[in-house]
Coordinates of C-alpha atoms in Angstrom, one line a residue:
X7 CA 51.1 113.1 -206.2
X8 CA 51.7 114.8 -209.3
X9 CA 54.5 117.1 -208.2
X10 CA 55.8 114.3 -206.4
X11 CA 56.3 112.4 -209.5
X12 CA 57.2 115.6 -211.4
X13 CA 60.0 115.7 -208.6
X14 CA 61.3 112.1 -208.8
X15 CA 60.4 111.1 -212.5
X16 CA 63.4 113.2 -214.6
X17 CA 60.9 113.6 -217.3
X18 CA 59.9 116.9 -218.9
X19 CA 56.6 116.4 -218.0
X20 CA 53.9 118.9 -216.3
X21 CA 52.9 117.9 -212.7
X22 CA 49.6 118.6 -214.0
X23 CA 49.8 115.9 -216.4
X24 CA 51.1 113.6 -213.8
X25 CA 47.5 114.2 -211.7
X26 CA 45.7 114.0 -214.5
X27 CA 46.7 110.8 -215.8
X28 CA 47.0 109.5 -211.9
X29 CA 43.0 110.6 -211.4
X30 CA 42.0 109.0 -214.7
X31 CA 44.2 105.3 -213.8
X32 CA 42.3 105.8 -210.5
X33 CA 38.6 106.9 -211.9
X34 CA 39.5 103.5 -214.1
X35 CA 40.7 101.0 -211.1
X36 CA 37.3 102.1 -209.1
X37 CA 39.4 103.6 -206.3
X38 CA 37.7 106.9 -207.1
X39 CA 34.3 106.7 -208.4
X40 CA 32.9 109.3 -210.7
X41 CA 30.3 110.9 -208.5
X42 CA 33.0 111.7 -206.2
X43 CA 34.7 114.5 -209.1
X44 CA 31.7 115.2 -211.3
X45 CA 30.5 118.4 -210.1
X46 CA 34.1 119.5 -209.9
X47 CA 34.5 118.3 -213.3
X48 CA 31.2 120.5 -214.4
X49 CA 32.0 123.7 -213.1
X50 CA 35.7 123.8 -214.4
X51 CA 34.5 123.1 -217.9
X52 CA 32.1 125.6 -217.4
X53 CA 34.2 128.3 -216.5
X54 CA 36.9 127.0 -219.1
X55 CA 36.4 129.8 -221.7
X56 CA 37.6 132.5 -218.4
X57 CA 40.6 130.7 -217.7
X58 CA 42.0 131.3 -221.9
X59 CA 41.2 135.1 -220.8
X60 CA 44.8 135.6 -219.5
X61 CA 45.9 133.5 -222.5
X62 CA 44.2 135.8 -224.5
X63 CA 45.7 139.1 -223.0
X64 CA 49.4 138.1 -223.3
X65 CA 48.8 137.7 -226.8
X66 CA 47.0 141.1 -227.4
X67 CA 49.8 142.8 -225.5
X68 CA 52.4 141.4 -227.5
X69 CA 50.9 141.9 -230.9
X70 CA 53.2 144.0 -232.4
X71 CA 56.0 141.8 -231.7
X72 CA 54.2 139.1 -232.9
X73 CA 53.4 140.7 -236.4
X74 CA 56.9 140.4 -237.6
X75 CA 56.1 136.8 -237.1
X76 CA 52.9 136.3 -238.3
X77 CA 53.2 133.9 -241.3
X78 CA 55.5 131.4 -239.4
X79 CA 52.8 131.9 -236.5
X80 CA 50.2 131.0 -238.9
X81 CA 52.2 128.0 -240.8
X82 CA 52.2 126.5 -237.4
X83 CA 49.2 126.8 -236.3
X84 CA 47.0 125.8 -239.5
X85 CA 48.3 122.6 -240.2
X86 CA 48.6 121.4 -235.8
X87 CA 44.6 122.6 -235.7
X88 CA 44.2 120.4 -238.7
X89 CA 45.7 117.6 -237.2
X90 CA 44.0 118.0 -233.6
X91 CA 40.6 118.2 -235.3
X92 CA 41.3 115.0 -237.1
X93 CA 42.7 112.6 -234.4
X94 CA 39.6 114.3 -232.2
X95 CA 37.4 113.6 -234.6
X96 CA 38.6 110.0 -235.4
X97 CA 38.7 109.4 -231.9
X98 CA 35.5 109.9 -231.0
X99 CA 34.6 107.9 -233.8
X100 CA 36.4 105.1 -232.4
X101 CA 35.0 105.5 -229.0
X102 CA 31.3 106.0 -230.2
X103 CA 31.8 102.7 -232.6
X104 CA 33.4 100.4 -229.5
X105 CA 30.5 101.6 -227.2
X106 CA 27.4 100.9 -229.8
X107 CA 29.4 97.1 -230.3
X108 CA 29.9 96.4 -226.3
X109 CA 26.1 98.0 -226.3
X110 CA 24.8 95.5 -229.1
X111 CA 26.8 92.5 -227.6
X112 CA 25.0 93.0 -224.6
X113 CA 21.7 93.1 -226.0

């Protein structure tokens, strides 16, 4: 369904995006229960550090190239991993709080 959409939709968009957010609306609507994609869902985030590996190689091969680079590489990436760790962060806090009030409500 994702490539489909990727196909039709003229959207720079990843057809992997397109599953992803199609599996969580149907994880959400009950037309796929959890169950159904959790051991799936364990063993690729166990196995996610091997799939940065080829990530990982590409970057050592190109090294040298990317040293004439380096502090424009590093102004980049400082301040985006900043940013990530902060809307992480505050989401999860925001998650954790809305779950503890539905928790006390029903209590």
């Amino acid at each position: 369904m994702g490539e489909i959409l990727h196909a039709v939709l003229p959207l720079p968009i990843p057809a992997s995006v397109y599953g992803l957010i199609l599996l969580l609306l149907a994880l959400r609507l009950g037309i796929v229960k959890l169950e159904q994609v959790k051991e799936v869902g364990l063993f690729l985030t166990g196995i996610f550090p091997l799939l940065f590996v080829p990530a990982a190689a590409g970057v050592m091969e190109l090294w040298a190239e990317m040293g004439n680079m380096l502090l424009p590489i590093i102004i980049a990436i400082v301040p985006v991993t900043v940013l990530v760790l902060a809307s992480a962060g505050r989401t999860t806090q925001a998650l954790t709080s809305r779950r503890k009030n539905k928790e006390a409500a029903h209590d």
